[in-house]
Amino acid sequence: MKDYLAETASQTAGPYVHIGLAPDAAGFHIFEKNFGPVLTNSHTEGERITIEGRVFDGSGTPVRDVLLEIWQANAAGRYNHPADQQQEKSLDADFRGWGRSCSDFDSGVWRFETIKPGAVVGRDGRVMAPHVNLWIVARGINIGLNTRMYFSDEQDANQRDPVLNLIEWEVRRKTLIGQREQRDNEVVYRFDIHLQGEAETVFFDL
């Protein structure tokens, strides 16, 4: 008769998530190339933007050891992935559409330097408003959280977006809108994420 090991208790991400996934942020320079928060180079097509914000817990306190990943379409609205079958849209060889960022350990601010994506045609043929997908993990989070950020200057497209319209309470849709700001010559979209509380961000079960 075989003995089977019992399932171990689930664990949160723990303090070692940065060492394994973003060692530079933790002061460990062990990889020649790190996955970072800059998604563009000088040849990338599209409007350059910065996305930044903080993650807050249920008490309104900034979480200062968060790791986020971003996944988005290019300026034409196509993902750099074989599953994207929008053949009429061009790929951008200088844009992979994926990045990783850690919050600042003092301020809690995280940021990505990227481009504003184009509208994407979903699997059901409906057009989705320009958006970026975000994945959040930190101590205290057992399973990574998935959410989206839409753009405040895309109001007409946002009103037609099939995913936003799945959210029954319109006031909750506002938690997915990044606010556009102009800082000198830099376009910044401010997007704070609330894990709990009255302003809790909408998360998706993927």
PDB file of C-alpha atoms in Angstrom:
ATOM      1  CA  MET A   1       0.000   0.000   0.000  1.00  0.00           C
ATOM      2  CA  LYS A   2       1.406   3.372  -1.025  1.00  0.00           C
ATOM      3  CA  ASP A   3       1.652   6.316   1.316  1.00  0.00           C
ATOM      4  CA  TYR A   4       0.581   9.659  -0.145  1.00  0.00           C
ATOM      5  CA  LEU A   5       1.905  12.953   1.059  1.00  0.00           C
ATOM      6  CA  ALA A   6      -0.687  15.398   2.277  1.00  0.00           C
ATOM      7  CA  GLU A   7      -1.123  18.657   0.453  1.00  0.00           C
ATOM      8  CA  THR A   8       0.854  21.450   2.036  1.00  0.00           C
ATOM      9  CA  ALA A   9      -0.827  24.630   3.179  1.00  0.00           C
ATOM     10  CA  SER A  10      -1.066  27.419   0.633  1.00  0.00           C
ATOM     11  CA  GLN A  11       1.474  30.205   0.972  1.00  0.00           C
ATOM     12  CA  THR A  12       1.559  33.860   0.097  1.00  0.00           C
ATOM     13  CA  ALA A  13       4.207  35.203  -2.240  1.00  0.00           C
ATOM     14  CA  GLY A  14       6.565  35.857   0.668  1.00  0.00           C
ATOM     15  CA  PRO A  15       9.597  38.116   0.851  1.00  0.00           C
ATOM     16  CA  TYR A  16      11.540  36.098  -1.728  1.00  0.00           C
ATOM     17  CA  VAL A  17       9.303  36.943  -4.690  1.00  0.00           C
ATOM     18  CA  HIS A  18      11.565  39.852  -5.650  1.00  0.00           C
ATOM     19  CA  ILE A  19      14.740  37.785  -5.435  1.00  0.00           C
ATOM     20  CA  GLY A  20      13.305  35.215  -7.839  1.00  0.00           C
ATOM     21  CA  LEU A  21      11.362  37.438 -10.227  1.00  0.00           C
ATOM     22  CA  ALA A  22      12.951  40.887  -9.970  1.00  0.00           C
ATOM     23  CA  PRO A  23      16.332  40.458  -8.299  1.00  0.00           C
ATOM     24  CA  ASP A  24      17.583  43.910  -9.338  1.00  0.00           C
ATOM     25  CA  ALA A  25      14.899  45.504  -7.165  1.00  0.00           C
ATOM     26  CA  ALA A  26      16.128  43.497  -4.190  1.00  0.00           C
ATOM     27  CA  GLY A  27      19.775  44.390  -4.807  1.00  0.00           C
ATOM     28  CA  PHE A  28      20.785  41.073  -6.380  1.00  0.00           C
ATOM     29  CA  HIS A  29      22.388  41.578  -9.805  1.00  0.00           C
ATOM     30  CA  ILE A  30      22.407  37.970 -10.924  1.00  0.00           C
ATOM     31  CA  PHE A  31      20.917  38.035 -14.436  1.00  0.00           C
ATOM     32  CA  GLU A  32      22.518  39.531 -17.519  1.00  0.00           C
ATOM     33  CA  LYS A  33      19.086  40.608 -18.773  1.00  0.00           C
ATOM     34  CA  ASN A  34      16.269  41.406 -16.370  1.00  0.00           C
ATOM     35  CA  PHE A  35      12.578  41.715 -17.158  1.00  0.00           C
ATOM     36  CA  GLY A  36      11.910  45.331 -16.337  1.00  0.00           C
ATOM     37  CA  PRO A  37       9.345  48.132 -16.458  1.00  0.00           C
ATOM     38  CA  VAL A  38      10.536  49.697 -19.747  1.00  0.00           C
ATOM     39  CA  LEU A  39       8.683  48.145 -22.689  1.00  0.00           C
ATOM     40  CA  THR A  40       9.924  50.441 -25.438  1.00  0.00           C
ATOM     41  CA  ASN A  41      13.057  51.378 -27.321  1.00  0.00           C
ATOM     42  CA  SER A  42      13.801  54.223 -29.720  1.00  0.00           C
ATOM     43  CA  HIS A  43      12.123  52.384 -32.622  1.00  0.00           C
ATOM     44  CA  THR A  44       8.878  51.335 -30.923  1.00  0.00           C
ATOM     45  CA  GLU A  45       5.785  52.673 -32.681  1.00  0.00           C
ATOM     46  CA  GLY A  46       3.098  54.589 -30.807  1.00  0.00           C
ATOM     47  CA  GLU A  47       2.545  57.339 -28.249  1.00  0.00           C
ATOM     48  CA  ARG A  48       4.980  57.083 -25.346  1.00  0.00           C
ATOM     49  CA  ILE A  49       3.247  56.993 -21.975  1.00  0.00           C
ATOM     50  CA  THR A  50       4.063  56.194 -18.368  1.00  0.00           C
ATOM     51  CA  ILE A  51       1.644  54.243 -16.194  1.00  0.00           C
ATOM     52  CA  GLU A  52       2.142  54.633 -12.463  1.00  0.00           C
ATOM     53  CA  GLY A  53       0.318  54.178  -9.209  1.00  0.00           C
ATOM     54  CA  ARG A  54       0.317  52.574  -5.807  1.00  0.00           C
ATOM     55  CA  VAL A  55      -1.373  49.511  -4.339  1.00  0.00           C
ATOM     56  CA  PHE A  56      -3.377  50.082  -1.145  1.00  0.00           C
ATOM     57  CA  ASP A  57      -4.560  47.530   1.397  1.00  0.00           C
ATOM     58  CA  GLY A  58      -7.960  47.577   3.095  1.00  0.00           C
ATOM     59  CA  SER A  59      -6.861  50.169   5.641  1.00  0.00           C
ATOM     60  CA  GLY A  60      -5.681  52.573   2.945  1.00  0.00           C
ATOM     61  CA  THR A  61      -2.005  51.907   3.645  1.00  0.00           C
ATOM     62  CA  PRO A  62       0.307  51.665   0.608  1.00  0.00           C
ATOM     63  CA  VAL A  63       1.721  48.182   0.030  1.00  0.00           C
ATOM     64  CA  ARG A  64       5.451  48.692  -0.534  1.00  0.00           C
ATOM     65  CA  ASP A  65       6.611  45.274  -1.710  1.00  0.00           C
ATOM     66  CA  VAL A  66       4.313  44.637  -4.664  1.00  0.00           C
ATOM     67  CA  LEU A  67       5.336  43.031  -7.944  1.00  0.00           C
ATOM     68  CA  LEU A  68       3.266  43.754 -11.045  1.00  0.00           C
ATOM     69  CA  GLU A  69       3.336  42.427 -14.573  1.00  0.00           C
ATOM     70  CA  ILE A  70       1.812  44.149 -17.599  1.00  0.00           C
ATOM     71  CA  TRP A  71       0.587  42.576 -20.851  1.00  0.00           C
ATOM     72  CA  GLN A  72      -0.786  44.707 -23.665  1.00  0.00           C
ATOM     73  CA  ALA A  73      -1.344  45.117 -27.386  1.00  0.00           C
ATOM     74  CA  ASN A  74       0.840  47.334 -29.552  1.00  0.00           C
ATOM     75  CA  ALA A  75      -0.188  50.693 -31.018  1.00  0.00           C
ATOM     76  CA  ALA A  76      -2.065  48.924 -33.831  1.00  0.00           C
ATOM     77  CA  GLY A  77      -4.073  46.867 -31.340  1.00  0.00           C
ATOM     78  CA  ARG A  78      -2.336  43.516 -31.828  1.00  0.00           C
ATOM     79  CA  TYR A  79      -0.684  41.312 -29.216  1.00  0.00           C
ATOM     80  CA  ASN A  80       2.765  39.874 -29.851  1.00  0.00           C
ATOM     81  CA  HIS A  81       1.458  36.333 -29.402  1.00  0.00           C
ATOM     82  CA  PRO A  82       0.539  33.520 -31.824  1.00  0.00           C
ATOM     83  CA  ALA A  83      -2.991  33.350 -30.398  1.00  0.00           C
ATOM     84  CA  ASP A  84      -3.741  36.833 -31.732  1.00  0.00           C
ATOM     85  CA  GLN A  85      -5.187  36.215 -35.168  1.00  0.00           C
ATOM     86  CA  GLN A  86      -5.723  39.839 -36.210  1.00  0.00           C
ATOM     87  CA  GLN A  87      -3.692  39.327 -39.358  1.00  0.00           C
ATOM     88  CA  GLU A  88      -4.810  42.643 -40.832  1.00  0.00           C
ATOM     89  CA  LYS A  89      -2.921  44.450 -38.055  1.00  0.00           C
ATOM     90  CA  SER A  90       0.856  44.686 -38.088  1.00  0.00           C
ATOM     91  CA  LEU A  91       3.229  43.426 -35.431  1.00  0.00           C
ATOM     92  CA  ASP A  92       5.916  45.711 -34.041  1.00  0.00           C
ATOM     93  CA  ALA A  93       9.277  43.952 -33.860  1.00  0.00           C
ATOM     94  CA  ASP A  94      10.393  46.530 -31.283  1.00  0.00           C
ATOM     95  CA  PHE A  95       7.549  45.926 -28.852  1.00  0.00           C
ATOM     96  CA  ARG A  96       6.973  42.655 -26.998  1.00  0.00           C
ATOM     97  CA  GLY A  97       4.098  44.076 -24.927  1.00  0.00           C
ATOM     98  CA  TRP A  98       5.144  42.574 -21.599  1.00  0.00           C
ATOM     99  CA  GLY A  99       6.980  43.983 -18.605  1.00  0.00           C
ATOM    100  CA  ARG A 100       7.545  43.599 -14.879  1.00  0.00           C
ATOM    101  CA  SER A 101       7.766  46.282 -12.191  1.00  0.00           C
ATOM    102  CA  CYS A 102       8.253  46.417  -8.432  1.00  0.00           C
ATOM    103  CA  SER A 103       6.887  49.120  -6.198  1.00  0.00           C
ATOM    104  CA  ASP A 104       9.396  51.442  -4.577  1.00  0.00           C
ATOM    105  CA  PHE A 105      10.122  50.060  -1.123  1.00  0.00           C
ATOM    106  CA  ASP A 106       9.782  53.523   0.441  1.00  0.00           C
ATOM    107  CA  SER A 107       6.965  55.258  -1.444  1.00  0.00           C
ATOM    108  CA  GLY A 108       5.087  52.230  -2.776  1.00  0.00           C
ATOM    109  CA  VAL A 109       4.957  53.771  -6.270  1.00  0.00           C
ATOM    110  CA  TRP A 110       5.258  51.433  -9.264  1.00  0.00           C
ATOM    111  CA  ARG A 111       5.537  52.474 -12.921  1.00  0.00           C
ATOM    112  CA  PHE A 112       5.816  51.222 -16.483  1.00  0.00           C
ATOM    113  CA  GLU A 113       7.230  53.072 -19.489  1.00  0.00           C
ATOM    114  CA  THR A 114       5.280  51.885 -22.503  1.00  0.00           C
ATOM    115  CA  ILE A 115       3.050  53.012 -25.389  1.00  0.00           C
ATOM    116  CA  LYS A 116      -0.668  53.544 -25.529  1.00  0.00           C
ATOM    117  CA  PRO A 117      -2.219  50.406 -27.058  1.00  0.00           C
ATOM    118  CA  GLY A 118      -4.749  50.320 -29.852  1.00  0.00           C
ATOM    119  CA  ALA A 119      -8.224  48.807 -29.660  1.00  0.00           C
ATOM    120  CA  VAL A 120      -8.296  44.997 -29.807  1.00  0.00           C
ATOM    121  CA  VAL A 121     -10.872  42.734 -31.423  1.00  0.00           C
ATOM    122  CA  GLY A 122     -11.859  40.086 -28.874  1.00  0.00           C
ATOM    123  CA  ARG A 123     -12.421  36.388 -29.479  1.00  0.00           C
ATOM    124  CA  ASP A 124     -16.131  36.993 -29.936  1.00  0.00           C
ATOM    125  CA  GLY A 125     -15.481  39.609 -32.626  1.00  0.00           C
ATOM    126  CA  ARG A 126     -16.402  42.591 -30.472  1.00  0.00           C
ATOM    127  CA  VAL A 127     -13.993  45.517 -30.229  1.00  0.00           C
ATOM    128  CA  MET A 128     -12.478  46.198 -26.818  1.00  0.00           C
ATOM    129  CA  ALA A 129     -11.411  49.689 -25.805  1.00  0.00           C
ATOM    130  CA  PRO A 130      -7.655  50.287 -25.473  1.00  0.00           C
ATOM    131  CA  HIS A 131      -6.476  48.772 -22.195  1.00  0.00           C
ATOM    132  CA  VAL A 132      -3.582  47.074 -20.451  1.00  0.00           C
ATOM    133  CA  ASN A 133      -3.754  43.891 -18.401  1.00  0.00           C
ATOM    134  CA  LEU A 134      -2.107  43.818 -14.977  1.00  0.00           C
ATOM    135  CA  TRP A 135      -1.170  40.979 -12.630  1.00  0.00           C
ATOM    136  CA  ILE A 136      -0.407  41.800  -8.993  1.00  0.00           C
ATOM    137  CA  VAL A 137       1.346  39.689  -6.366  1.00  0.00           C
ATOM    138  CA  ALA A 138       2.671  40.495  -2.893  1.00  0.00           C
ATOM    139  CA  ARG A 139       2.890  39.155   0.620  1.00  0.00           C
ATOM    140  CA  GLY A 140      -0.633  38.551   1.890  1.00  0.00           C
ATOM    141  CA  ILE A 141      -1.945  37.633  -1.578  1.00  0.00           C
ATOM    142  CA  ASN A 142      -2.358  33.874  -1.954  1.00  0.00           C
ATOM    143  CA  ILE A 143      -3.150  33.948  -5.669  1.00  0.00           C
ATOM    144  CA  GLY A 144      -2.047  36.675  -8.076  1.00  0.00           C
ATOM    145  CA  LEU A 145      -4.761  39.215  -8.871  1.00  0.00           C
ATOM    146  CA  ASN A 146      -5.748  40.093 -12.435  1.00  0.00           C
ATOM    147  CA  THR A 147      -7.174  43.448 -13.436  1.00  0.00           C
ATOM    148  CA  ARG A 148      -7.243  45.927 -16.315  1.00  0.00           C
ATOM    149  CA  MET A 149      -6.551  49.591 -16.776  1.00  0.00           C
ATOM    150  CA  TYR A 150      -8.532  51.568 -19.338  1.00  0.00           C
ATOM    151  CA  PHE A 151      -7.766  55.151 -20.416  1.00  0.00           C
ATOM    152  CA  SER A 152      -9.686  58.212 -19.218  1.00  0.00           C
ATOM    153  CA  ASP A 153      -9.389  59.912 -22.623  1.00  0.00           C
ATOM    154  CA  GLU A 154     -11.132  56.999 -24.389  1.00  0.00           C
ATOM    155  CA  GLN A 155     -14.621  57.668 -22.998  1.00  0.00           C
ATOM    156  CA  ASP A 156     -16.591  56.665 -26.110  1.00  0.00           C
ATOM    157  CA  ALA A 157     -14.650  53.424 -26.543  1.00  0.00           C
ATOM    158  CA  ASN A 158     -14.929  52.667 -22.814  1.00  0.00           C
ATOM    159  CA  GLN A 159     -18.720  53.027 -22.924  1.00  0.00           C
ATOM    160  CA  ARG A 160     -18.876  50.361 -25.644  1.00  0.00           C
ATOM    161  CA  ASP A 161     -16.303  48.006 -24.118  1.00  0.00           C
ATOM    162  CA  PRO A 162     -17.844  44.528 -23.577  1.00  0.00           C
ATOM    163  CA  VAL A 163     -15.782  43.788 -20.456  1.00  0.00           C
ATOM    164  CA  LEU A 164     -16.526  47.079 -18.711  1.00  0.00           C
ATOM    165  CA  ASN A 165     -20.209  46.573 -19.488  1.00  0.00           C
ATOM    166  CA  LEU A 166     -20.149  43.233 -17.670  1.00  0.00           C
ATOM    167  CA  ILE A 167     -19.655  45.171 -14.419  1.00  0.00           C
ATOM    168  CA  GLU A 168     -23.204  45.771 -13.187  1.00  0.00           C
ATOM    169  CA  TRP A 169     -22.471  48.722 -10.896  1.00  0.00           C
ATOM    170  CA  GLU A 170     -21.248  51.609 -13.019  1.00  0.00           C
ATOM    171  CA  VAL A 171     -19.471  53.189 -10.055  1.00  0.00           C
ATOM    172  CA  ARG A 172     -17.255  50.093  -9.887  1.00  0.00           C
ATOM    173  CA  ARG A 173     -16.181  50.574 -13.518  1.00  0.00           C
ATOM    174  CA  LYS A 174     -14.395  53.741 -12.458  1.00  0.00           C
ATOM    175  CA  THR A 175     -11.884  51.642 -10.516  1.00  0.00           C
ATOM    176  CA  LEU A 176     -10.485  50.448 -13.874  1.00  0.00           C
ATOM    177  CA  ILE A 177      -9.886  53.890 -15.412  1.00  0.00           C
ATOM    178  CA  GLY A 178      -6.386  55.370 -15.431  1.00  0.00           C
ATOM    179  CA  GLN A 179      -6.396  59.166 -15.262  1.00  0.00           C
ATOM    180  CA  ARG A 180      -4.342  61.020 -17.872  1.00  0.00           C
ATOM    181  CA  GLU A 181      -1.955  63.714 -16.640  1.00  0.00           C
ATOM    182  CA  GLN A 182       0.515  65.910 -18.491  1.00  0.00           C
ATOM    183  CA  ARG A 183       3.818  66.401 -16.662  1.00  0.00           C
ATOM    184  CA  ASP A 184       6.103  68.673 -18.646  1.00  0.00           C
ATOM    185  CA  ASN A 185       6.716  66.619 -21.797  1.00  0.00           C
ATOM    186  CA  GLU A 186       5.558  63.323 -20.264  1.00  0.00           C
ATOM    187  CA  VAL A 187       2.117  61.738 -20.528  1.00  0.00           C
ATOM    188  CA  VAL A 188       1.300  59.845 -17.326  1.00  0.00           C
ATOM    189  CA  TYR A 189      -1.713  57.697 -16.536  1.00  0.00           C
ATOM    190  CA  ARG A 190      -2.294  57.456 -12.798  1.00  0.00           C
ATOM    191  CA  PHE A 191      -3.780  54.123 -11.730  1.00  0.00           C
ATOM    192  CA  ASP A 192      -4.039  53.248  -8.049  1.00  0.00           C
ATOM    193  CA  ILE A 193      -5.107  49.714  -7.118  1.00  0.00           C
ATOM    194  CA  HIS A 194      -7.165  49.075  -3.969  1.00  0.00           C
ATOM    195  CA  LEU A 195      -7.134  45.511  -2.656  1.00  0.00           C
ATOM    196  CA  GLN A 196     -10.124  45.982  -0.337  1.00  0.00           C
ATOM    197  CA  GLY A 197     -12.489  48.627   0.976  1.00  0.00           C
ATOM    198  CA  GLU A 198     -15.024  50.988  -0.563  1.00  0.00           C
ATOM    199  CA  ALA A 199     -12.775  51.794  -3.520  1.00  0.00           C
ATOM    200  CA  GLU A 200     -11.789  48.158  -4.136  1.00  0.00           C
ATOM    201  CA  THR A 201     -10.530  47.643  -7.689  1.00  0.00           C
ATOM    202  CA  VAL A 202     -12.424  45.204  -9.893  1.00  0.00           C
ATOM    203  CA  PHE A 203     -10.427  41.980 -10.277  1.00  0.00           C
ATOM    204  CA  PHE A 204     -11.062  39.240 -12.818  1.00  0.00           C
ATOM    205  CA  ASP A 205     -11.194  35.492 -12.318  1.00  0.00           C
ATOM    206  CA  LEU A 206      -9.138  34.179 -15.256  1.00  0.00           C
TER     207      LEU A 206
END
